[in-house]
Short mmCIF file of C-alpha atoms and ligand atoms in Angstrom, two decimals:
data_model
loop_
_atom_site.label_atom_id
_atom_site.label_comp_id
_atom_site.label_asym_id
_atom_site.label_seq_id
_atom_site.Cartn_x
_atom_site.Cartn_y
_atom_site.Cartn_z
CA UNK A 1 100.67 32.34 76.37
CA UNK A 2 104.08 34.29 75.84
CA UNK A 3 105.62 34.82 78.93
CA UNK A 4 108.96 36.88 80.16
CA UNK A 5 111.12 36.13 82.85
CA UNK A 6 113.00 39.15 84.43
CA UNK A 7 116.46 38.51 85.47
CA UNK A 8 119.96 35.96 84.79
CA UNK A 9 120.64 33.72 87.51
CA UNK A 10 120.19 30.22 87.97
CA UNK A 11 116.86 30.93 90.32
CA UNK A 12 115.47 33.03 87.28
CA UNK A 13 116.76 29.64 84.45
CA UNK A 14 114.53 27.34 87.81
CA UNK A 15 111.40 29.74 87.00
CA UNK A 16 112.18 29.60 83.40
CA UNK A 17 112.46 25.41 83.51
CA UNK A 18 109.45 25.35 85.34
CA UNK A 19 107.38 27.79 83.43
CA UNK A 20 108.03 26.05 80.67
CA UNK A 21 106.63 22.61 81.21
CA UNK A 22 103.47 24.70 81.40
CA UNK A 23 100.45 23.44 78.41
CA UNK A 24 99.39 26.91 78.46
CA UNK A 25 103.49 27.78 77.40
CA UNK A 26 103.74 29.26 73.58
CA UNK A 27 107.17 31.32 73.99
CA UNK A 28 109.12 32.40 76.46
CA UNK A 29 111.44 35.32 77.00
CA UNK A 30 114.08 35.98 79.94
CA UNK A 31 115.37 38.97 79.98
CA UNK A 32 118.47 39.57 79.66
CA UNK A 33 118.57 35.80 80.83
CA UNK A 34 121.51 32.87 80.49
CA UNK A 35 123.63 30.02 78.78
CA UNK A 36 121.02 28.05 80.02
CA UNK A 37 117.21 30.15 79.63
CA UNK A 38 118.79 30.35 75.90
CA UNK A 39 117.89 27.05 75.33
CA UNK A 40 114.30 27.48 77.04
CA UNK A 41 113.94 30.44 75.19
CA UNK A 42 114.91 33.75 73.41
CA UNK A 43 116.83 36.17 75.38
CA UNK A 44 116.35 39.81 75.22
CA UNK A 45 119.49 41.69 76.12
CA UNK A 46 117.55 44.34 78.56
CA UNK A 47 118.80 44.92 81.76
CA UNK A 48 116.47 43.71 84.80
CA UNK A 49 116.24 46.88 86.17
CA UNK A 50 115.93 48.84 82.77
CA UNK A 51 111.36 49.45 83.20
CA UNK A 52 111.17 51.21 79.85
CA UNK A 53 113.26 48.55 77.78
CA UNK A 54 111.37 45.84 79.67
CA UNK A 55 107.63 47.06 79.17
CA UNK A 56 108.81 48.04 75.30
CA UNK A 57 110.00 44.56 75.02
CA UNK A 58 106.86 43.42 76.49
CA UNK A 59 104.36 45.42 74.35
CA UNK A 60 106.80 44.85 71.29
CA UNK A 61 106.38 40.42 71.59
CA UNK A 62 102.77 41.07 73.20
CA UNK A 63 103.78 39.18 76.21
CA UNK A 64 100.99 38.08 78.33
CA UNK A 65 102.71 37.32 81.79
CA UNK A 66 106.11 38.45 83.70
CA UNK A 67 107.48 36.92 85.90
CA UNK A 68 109.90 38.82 88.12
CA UNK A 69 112.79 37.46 89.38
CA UNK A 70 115.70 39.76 91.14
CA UNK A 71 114.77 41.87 94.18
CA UNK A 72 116.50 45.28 92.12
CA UNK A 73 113.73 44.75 89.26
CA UNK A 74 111.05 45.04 91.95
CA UNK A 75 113.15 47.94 93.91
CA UNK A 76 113.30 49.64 90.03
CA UNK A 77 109.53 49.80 89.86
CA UNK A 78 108.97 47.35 87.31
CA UNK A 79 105.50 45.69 88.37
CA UNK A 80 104.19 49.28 89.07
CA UNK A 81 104.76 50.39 85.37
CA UNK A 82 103.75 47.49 83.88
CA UNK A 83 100.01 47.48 86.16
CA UNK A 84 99.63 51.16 84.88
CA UNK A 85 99.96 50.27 81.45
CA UNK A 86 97.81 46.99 81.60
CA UNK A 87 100.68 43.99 81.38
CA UNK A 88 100.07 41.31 83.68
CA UNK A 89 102.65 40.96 85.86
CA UNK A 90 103.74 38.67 88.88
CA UNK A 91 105.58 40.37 91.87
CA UNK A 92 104.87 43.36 94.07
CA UNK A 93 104.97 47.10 94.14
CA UNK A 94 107.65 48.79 95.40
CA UNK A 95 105.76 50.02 97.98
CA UNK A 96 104.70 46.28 99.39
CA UNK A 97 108.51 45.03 98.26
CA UNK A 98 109.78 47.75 100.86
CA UNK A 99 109.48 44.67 103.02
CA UNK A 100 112.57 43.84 101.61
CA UNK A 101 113.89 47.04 100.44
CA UNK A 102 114.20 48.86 103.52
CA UNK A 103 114.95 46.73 106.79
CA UNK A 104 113.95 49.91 108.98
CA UNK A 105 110.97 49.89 107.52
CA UNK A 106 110.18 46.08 107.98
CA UNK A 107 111.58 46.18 111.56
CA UNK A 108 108.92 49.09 112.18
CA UNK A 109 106.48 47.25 110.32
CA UNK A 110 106.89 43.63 112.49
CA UNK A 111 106.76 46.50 115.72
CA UNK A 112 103.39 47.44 114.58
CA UNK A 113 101.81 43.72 114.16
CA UNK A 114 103.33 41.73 116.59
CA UNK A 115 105.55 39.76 114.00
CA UNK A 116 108.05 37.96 116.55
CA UNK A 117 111.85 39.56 115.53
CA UNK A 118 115.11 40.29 116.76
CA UNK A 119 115.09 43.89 118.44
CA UNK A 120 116.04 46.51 116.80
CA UNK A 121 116.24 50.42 116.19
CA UNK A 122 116.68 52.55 113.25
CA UNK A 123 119.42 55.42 113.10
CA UNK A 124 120.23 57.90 110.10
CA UNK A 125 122.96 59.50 112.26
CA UNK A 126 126.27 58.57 113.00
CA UNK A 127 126.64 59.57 116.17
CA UNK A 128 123.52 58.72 117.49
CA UNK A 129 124.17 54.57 116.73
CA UNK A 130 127.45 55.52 118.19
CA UNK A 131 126.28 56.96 121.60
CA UNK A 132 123.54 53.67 121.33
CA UNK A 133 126.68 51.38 121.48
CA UNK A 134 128.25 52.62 124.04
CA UNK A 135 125.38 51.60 126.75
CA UNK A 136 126.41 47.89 125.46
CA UNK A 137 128.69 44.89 125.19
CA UNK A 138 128.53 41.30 123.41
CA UNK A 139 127.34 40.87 119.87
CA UNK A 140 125.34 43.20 117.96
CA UNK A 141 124.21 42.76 114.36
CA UNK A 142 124.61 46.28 111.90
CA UNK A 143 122.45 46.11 109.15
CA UNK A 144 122.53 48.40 106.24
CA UNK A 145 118.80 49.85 105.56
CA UNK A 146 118.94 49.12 101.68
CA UNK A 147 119.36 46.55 99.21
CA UNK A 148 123.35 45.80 99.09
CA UNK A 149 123.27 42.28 97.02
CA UNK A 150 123.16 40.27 100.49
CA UNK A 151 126.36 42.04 101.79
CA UNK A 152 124.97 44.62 104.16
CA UNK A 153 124.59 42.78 107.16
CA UNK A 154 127.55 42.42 109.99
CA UNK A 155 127.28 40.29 112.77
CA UNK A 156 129.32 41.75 115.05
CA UNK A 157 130.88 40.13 117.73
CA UNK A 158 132.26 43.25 119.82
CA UNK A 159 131.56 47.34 120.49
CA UNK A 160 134.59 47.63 118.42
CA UNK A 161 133.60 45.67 114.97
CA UNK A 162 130.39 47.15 115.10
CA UNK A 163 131.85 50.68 115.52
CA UNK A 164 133.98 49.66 112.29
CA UNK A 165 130.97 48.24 110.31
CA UNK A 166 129.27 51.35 110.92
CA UNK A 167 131.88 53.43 110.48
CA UNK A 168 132.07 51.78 106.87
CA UNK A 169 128.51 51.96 105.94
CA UNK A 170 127.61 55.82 107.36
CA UNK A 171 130.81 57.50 106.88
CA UNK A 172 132.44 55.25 104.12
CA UNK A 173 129.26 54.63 101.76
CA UNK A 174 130.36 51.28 101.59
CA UNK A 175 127.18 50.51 100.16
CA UNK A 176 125.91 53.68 99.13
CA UNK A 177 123.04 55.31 99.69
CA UNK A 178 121.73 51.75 100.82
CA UNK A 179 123.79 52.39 104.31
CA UNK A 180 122.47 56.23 104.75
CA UNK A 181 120.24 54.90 107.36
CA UNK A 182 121.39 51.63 109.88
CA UNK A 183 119.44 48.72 111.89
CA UNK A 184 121.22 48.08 115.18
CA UNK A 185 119.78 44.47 116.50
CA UNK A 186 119.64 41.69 118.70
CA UNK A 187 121.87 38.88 117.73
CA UNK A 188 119.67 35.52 117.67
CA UNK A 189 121.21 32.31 117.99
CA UNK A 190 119.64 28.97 116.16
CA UNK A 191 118.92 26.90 112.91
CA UNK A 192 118.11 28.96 109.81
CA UNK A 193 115.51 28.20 107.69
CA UNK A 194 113.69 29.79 104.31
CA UNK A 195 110.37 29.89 103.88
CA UNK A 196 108.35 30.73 101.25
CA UNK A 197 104.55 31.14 100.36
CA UNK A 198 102.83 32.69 97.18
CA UNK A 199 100.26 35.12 97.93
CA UNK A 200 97.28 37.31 96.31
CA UNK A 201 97.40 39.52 99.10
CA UNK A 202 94.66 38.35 100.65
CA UNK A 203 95.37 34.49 100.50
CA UNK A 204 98.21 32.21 101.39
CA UNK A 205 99.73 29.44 99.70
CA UNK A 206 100.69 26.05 101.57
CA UNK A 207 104.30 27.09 102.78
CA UNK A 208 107.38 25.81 101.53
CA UNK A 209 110.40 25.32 103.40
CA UNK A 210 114.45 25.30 102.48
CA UNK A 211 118.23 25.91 103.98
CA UNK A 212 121.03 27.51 102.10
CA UNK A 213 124.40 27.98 103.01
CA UNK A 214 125.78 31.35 102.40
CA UNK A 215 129.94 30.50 103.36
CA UNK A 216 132.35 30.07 100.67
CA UNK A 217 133.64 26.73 101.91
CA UNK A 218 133.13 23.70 103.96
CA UNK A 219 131.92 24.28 107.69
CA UNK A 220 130.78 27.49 107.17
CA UNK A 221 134.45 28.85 106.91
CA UNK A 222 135.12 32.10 104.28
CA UNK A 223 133.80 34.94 102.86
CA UNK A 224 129.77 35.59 102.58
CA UNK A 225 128.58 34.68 99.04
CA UNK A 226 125.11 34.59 97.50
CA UNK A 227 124.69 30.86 98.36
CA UNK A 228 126.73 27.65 97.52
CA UNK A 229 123.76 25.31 98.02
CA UNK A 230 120.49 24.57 99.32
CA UNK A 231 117.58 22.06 100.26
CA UNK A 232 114.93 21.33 100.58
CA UNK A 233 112.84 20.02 103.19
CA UNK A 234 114.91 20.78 105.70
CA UNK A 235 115.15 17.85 108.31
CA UNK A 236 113.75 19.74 111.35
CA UNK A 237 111.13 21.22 109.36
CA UNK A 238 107.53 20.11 110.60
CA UNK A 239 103.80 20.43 110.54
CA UNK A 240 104.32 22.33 113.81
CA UNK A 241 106.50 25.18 112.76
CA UNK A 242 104.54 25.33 109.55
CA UNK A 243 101.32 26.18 111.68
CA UNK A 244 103.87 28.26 113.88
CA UNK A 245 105.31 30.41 110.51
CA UNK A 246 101.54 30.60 109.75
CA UNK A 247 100.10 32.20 112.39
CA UNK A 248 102.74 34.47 113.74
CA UNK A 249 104.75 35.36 110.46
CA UNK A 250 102.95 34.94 107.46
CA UNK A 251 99.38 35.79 108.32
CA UNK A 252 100.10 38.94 109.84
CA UNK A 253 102.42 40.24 107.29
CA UNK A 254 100.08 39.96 104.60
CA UNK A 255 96.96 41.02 106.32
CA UNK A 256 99.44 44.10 108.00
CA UNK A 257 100.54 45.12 104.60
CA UNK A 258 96.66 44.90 102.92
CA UNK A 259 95.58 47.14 105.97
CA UNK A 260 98.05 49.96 104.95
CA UNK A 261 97.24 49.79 101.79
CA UNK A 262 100.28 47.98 100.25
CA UNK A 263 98.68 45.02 99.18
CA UNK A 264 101.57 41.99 98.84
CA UNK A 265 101.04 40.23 95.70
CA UNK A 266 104.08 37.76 94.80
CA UNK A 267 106.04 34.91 96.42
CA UNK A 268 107.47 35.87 100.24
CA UNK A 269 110.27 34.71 101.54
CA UNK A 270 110.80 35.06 105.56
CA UNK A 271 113.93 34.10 106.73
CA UNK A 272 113.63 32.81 110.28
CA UNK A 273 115.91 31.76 112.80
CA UNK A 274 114.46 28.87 115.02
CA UNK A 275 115.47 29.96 118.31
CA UNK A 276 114.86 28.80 121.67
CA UNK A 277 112.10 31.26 122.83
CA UNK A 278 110.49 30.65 119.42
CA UNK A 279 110.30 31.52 115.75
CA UNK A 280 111.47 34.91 115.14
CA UNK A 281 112.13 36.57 111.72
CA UNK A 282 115.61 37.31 110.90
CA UNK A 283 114.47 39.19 107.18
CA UNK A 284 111.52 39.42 104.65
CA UNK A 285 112.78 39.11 101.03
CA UNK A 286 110.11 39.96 98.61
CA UNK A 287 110.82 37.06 96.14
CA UNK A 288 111.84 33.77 95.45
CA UNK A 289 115.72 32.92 97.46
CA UNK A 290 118.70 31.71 95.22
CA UNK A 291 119.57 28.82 95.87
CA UNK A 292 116.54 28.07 96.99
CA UNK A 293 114.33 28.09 94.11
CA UNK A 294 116.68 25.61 92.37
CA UNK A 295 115.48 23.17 95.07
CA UNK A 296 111.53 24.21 95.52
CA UNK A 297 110.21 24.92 92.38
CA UNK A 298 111.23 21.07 91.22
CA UNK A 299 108.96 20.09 94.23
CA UNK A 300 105.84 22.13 93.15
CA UNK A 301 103.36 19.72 91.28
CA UNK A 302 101.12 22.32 90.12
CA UNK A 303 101.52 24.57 87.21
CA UNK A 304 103.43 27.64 87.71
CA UNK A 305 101.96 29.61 84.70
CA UNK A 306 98.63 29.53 86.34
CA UNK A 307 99.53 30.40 89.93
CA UNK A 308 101.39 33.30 88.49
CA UNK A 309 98.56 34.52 86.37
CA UNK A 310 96.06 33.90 89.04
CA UNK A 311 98.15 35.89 91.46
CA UNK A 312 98.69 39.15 89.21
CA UNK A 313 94.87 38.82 88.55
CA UNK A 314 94.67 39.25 92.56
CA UNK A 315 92.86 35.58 92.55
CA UNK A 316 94.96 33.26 93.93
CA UNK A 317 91.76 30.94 94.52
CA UNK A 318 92.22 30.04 90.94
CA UNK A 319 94.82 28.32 91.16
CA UNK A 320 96.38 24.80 93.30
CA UNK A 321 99.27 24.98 94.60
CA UNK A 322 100.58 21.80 95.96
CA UNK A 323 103.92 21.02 97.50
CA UNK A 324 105.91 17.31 96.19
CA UNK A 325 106.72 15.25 99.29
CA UNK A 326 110.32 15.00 97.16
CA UNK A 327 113.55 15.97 98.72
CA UNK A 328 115.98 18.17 96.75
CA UNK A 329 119.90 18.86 97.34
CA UNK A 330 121.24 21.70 94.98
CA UNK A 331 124.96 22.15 94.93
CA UNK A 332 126.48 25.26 93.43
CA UNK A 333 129.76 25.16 91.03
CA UNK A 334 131.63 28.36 90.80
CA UNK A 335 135.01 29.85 89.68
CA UNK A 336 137.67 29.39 91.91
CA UNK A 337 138.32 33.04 93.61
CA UNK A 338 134.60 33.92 94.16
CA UNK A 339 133.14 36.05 95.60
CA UNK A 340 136.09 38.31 95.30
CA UNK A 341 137.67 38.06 91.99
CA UNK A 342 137.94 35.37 89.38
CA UNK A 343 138.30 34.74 85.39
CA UNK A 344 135.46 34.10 83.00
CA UNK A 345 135.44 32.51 79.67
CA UNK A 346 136.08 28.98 80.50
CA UNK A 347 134.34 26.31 78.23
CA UNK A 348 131.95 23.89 80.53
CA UNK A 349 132.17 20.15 79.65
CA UNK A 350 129.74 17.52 80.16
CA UNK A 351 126.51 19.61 80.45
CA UNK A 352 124.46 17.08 78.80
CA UNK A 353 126.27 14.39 80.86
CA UNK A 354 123.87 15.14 83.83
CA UNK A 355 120.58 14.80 81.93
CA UNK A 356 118.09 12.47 83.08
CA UNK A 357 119.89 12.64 86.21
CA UNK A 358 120.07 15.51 87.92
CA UNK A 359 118.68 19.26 86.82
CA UNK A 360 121.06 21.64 86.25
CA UNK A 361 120.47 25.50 86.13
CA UNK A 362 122.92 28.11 85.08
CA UNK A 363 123.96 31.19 87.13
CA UNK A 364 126.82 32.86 85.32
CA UNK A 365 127.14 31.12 81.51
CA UNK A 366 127.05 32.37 78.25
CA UNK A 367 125.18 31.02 75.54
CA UNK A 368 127.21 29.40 72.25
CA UNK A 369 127.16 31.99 69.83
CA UNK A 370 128.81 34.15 72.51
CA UNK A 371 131.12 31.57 73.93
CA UNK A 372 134.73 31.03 72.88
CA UNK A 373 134.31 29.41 68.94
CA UNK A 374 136.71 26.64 70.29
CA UNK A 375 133.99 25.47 72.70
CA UNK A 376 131.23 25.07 70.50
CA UNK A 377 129.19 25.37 73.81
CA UNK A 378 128.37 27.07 77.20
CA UNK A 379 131.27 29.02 78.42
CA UNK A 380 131.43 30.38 82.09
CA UNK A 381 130.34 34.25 83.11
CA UNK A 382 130.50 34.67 86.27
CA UNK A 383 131.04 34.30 90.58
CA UNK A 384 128.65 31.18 90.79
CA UNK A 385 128.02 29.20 87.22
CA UNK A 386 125.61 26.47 87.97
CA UNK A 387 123.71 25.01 90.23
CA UNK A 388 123.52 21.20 90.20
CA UNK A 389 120.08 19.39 91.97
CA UNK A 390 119.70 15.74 92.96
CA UNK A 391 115.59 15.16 93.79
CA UNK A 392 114.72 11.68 95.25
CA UNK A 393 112.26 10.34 97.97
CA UNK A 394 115.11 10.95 100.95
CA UNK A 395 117.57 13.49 101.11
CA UNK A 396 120.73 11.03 101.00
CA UNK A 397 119.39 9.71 98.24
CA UNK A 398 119.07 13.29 96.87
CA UNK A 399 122.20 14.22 98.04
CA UNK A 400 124.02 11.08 96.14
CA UNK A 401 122.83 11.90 93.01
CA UNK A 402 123.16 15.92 93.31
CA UNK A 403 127.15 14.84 93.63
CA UNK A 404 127.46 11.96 91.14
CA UNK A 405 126.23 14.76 88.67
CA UNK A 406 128.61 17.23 90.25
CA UNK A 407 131.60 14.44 89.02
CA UNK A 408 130.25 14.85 85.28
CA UNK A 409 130.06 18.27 84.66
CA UNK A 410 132.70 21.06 85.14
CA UNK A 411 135.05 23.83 84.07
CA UNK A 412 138.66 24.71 84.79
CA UNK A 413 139.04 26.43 88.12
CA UNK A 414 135.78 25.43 89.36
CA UNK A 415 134.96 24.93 93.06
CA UNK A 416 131.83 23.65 95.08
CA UNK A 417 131.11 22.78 98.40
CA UNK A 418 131.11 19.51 99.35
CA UNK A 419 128.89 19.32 102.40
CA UNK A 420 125.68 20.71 101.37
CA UNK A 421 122.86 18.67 103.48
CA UNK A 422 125.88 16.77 104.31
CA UNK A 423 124.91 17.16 108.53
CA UNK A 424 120.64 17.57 107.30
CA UNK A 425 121.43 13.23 106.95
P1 LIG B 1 120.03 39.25 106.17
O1 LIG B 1 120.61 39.90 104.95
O2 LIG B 1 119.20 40.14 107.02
O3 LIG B 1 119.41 37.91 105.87
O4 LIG B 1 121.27 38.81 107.06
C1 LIG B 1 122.26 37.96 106.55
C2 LIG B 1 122.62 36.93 107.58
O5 LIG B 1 123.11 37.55 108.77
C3 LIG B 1 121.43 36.10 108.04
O6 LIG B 1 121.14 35.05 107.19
C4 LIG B 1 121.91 35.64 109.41
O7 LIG B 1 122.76 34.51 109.29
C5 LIG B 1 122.70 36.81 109.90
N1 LIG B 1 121.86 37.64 110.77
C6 LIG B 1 121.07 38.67 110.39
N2 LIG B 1 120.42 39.20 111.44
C7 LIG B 1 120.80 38.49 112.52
C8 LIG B 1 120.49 38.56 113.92
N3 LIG B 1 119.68 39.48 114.41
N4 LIG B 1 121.09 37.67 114.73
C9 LIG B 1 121.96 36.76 114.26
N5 LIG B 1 122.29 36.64 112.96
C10 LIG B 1 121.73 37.49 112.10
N1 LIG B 2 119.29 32.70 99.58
C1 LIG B 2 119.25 34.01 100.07
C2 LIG B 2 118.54 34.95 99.20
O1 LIG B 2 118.06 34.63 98.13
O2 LIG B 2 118.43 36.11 99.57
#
């Protein structure tokens, strides 16, 4: 089969890696794709959210199977144009995706089918959020409706820095259009976990669990970032909150969505927050997390070609999909001043160092022929550049090796956390 991948990050090289080890694998495409998909692959230099350039590209190397990857290529309507012209594709409509795309819309949605969630009401006026605030004190979480790249969520801890955060996203357009209409909610306190489970709509895969850490540095200090690490199984996770995630979060959601008529057909991801009167669902993502496919999809024995073509056939039946009992620790190397701003171009060293023992997957690189001529390599492209992943039986073990790796490999001005799973142990 030829296959594309939609998207450039180091989750989209993980879907890439894993696509490939696939028998039924002739070529594969990622588009517009990495230093590191390059050498799975060709690269097409089309934008993930650019639908015409994608289905031409598709139609043009008679791809047989997408894979998409970044929640703005599902919000861009890229599996709806590519069903109405007949390509296979993996990944739901932008109608189901709304589950991610618009948080008032899956806050109404968990309303209407019991899905346990923080409270939470919708406002598209300023003044009305404002008048809603006054009745309260404590913390308060503002939420912009839209997709805003994981930075349109404040927890605020007073009236007056949730005034300011809406302030910003209403009056300010701090993140566009994306912040026209605002989520006031409950803060929840507990553990955070990922969990993921591919679905035909209809049926459920075994569920997969991870933790990422979202903080710039050590103890969860600094700025909000797309994720310095990740693992995977977390060490609280159990066949009790699987049954738990099951029953009350992932059964309903995909039989809700089937019953008005936005069948879910793709990998969901509900984040929950474990907290003491139960699982509740902090937010749906509509595809696979980053960091957290760096450390899931290495646990997945079965073939990934044929769950994804099973799934865009609506089958899912067709296909096994079986979880490792492997733990994985993925530690993420970026360029010192992310996520604010920071210098590109730097040649990596030692990427083959790492081979054979640990898996490495590029974020921001560029491939050789675009890299500086004096590095006759991979040269750095962005925030977060790689993400490094130990796998062994335990996760100390996993751990160990996911930093021994992290010693070989590296770039001037990179950073990386050094307590990822560190307190999972
Ligand atoms: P989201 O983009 O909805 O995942 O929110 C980003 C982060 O904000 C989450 O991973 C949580 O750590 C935090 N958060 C979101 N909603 C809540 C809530 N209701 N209570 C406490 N923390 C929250
Ligand atoms: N790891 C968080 C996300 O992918 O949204």
């Amino acid at each position: 089969m030829k296959l594309l991948v939609i998207g450039s990050g180091a989750r989209e090289h993980a879907i890439a890696w894993k696509l490939r080890q696939s028998q039924q694998t002739e070529l594969l495409y990622t588009a517009p794709g990495n230093g590191g998909t390059a050498q799975l692959g060709t690269n097409l230099s089309i934008s993930a959210t650019d639908v015409t350039g994608l289905l031409e590209a598709a139609h043009q190397h008679k791809v047989d199977l997408t894979f998409v990857g970044p929640e703005a290529a599902l919000a861009s309507g890229v599996v709806d144009r590519f069903q109405q012209n007949g390509k296979s594709i993996f990944g739901p409509t932008v109608a189901a995706a709304q589950i991610e795309s618009s948080k008032a819309f899956a806050k109404e949605f968990m309303a209407r089918h019991g899905i346990p969630t923080a409270q939470g009401v919708a406002f598209d006026s300023f003044a009305e959020a404002q008048r809603f605030l006054q009745g309260r004190d404590g913390p308060i979480v503002v939420k912009a409706d839209g997709l805003a790249a994981g930075k349109g969520v404040t927890v605020a801890h007073s009236r007056a820095e949730a005034l300011a955060a809406l302030d910003a996203c209403m009056n300010r357009q701090a993140f566009g259009e994306a912040g026209a209409t605002v989520v006031l909610e409950e803060f929840m306190e507990g553990r955070e976990v990922s969990v993921f489970a591919f679905t035909d709509g209809l049926r459920l895969s075994p569920l997969v669990a991870a933790c990422d850490y979202k903080r710039a540095f050590e103890d969860d200090q600094g700025p909000n970032t797309g994720g310095m690490g990740s693992y995977s199984p977390p060490e609280l996770w159990s066949e009790e909150l699987t049954k738990e995630a099951e029953e009350k979060v992932f059964r309903p959601a995909i039989d809700g969505l089937a019953k008005e008529g936005k069948p879910y057909r793709g990998v969901l991801y509900g984040g929950m927050m474990l907290t003491k009167e139960g699982m509740k669902v902090v937010e749906f993502n509509a595809r696979l997390g980053d960091p957290e496919a760096q450390v899931i999809l290495p646990r997945l024995r079965s073939d990934l070609v044929e769950i994804a073509g099973a799934i865009a056939e609506g089958d899912l039946s067709r296909a096994s999909v079986e979880w490792m009992p492997l733990a994985c620790v993925g530690v993420v190397m970026a360029s010192q001043g992310y996520p604010d701003s920071y210098t590109t171009g730097y040649p990596i060293y030692g990427l083959q160092g790492v081979e054979g023992q640990a898996l490495l997957f590029h974020h921001g690189t560029m491939p050789a022929n675009r890299a500086s001529p004096m590095s006759g390599g991979v040269a750095t492209s962005g925030g977060r550049v790689l993400t490094v992943v130990g796998c062994a039986p335990t996760l100390a073990q996993a751990r160990e090796k996911a930093y021994a790796a992290l010693q070989r490999v590296g770039f001037q001005s990179a950073f990386y956390r050094k307590d990822i799973a560190l307190r999972a142990i």
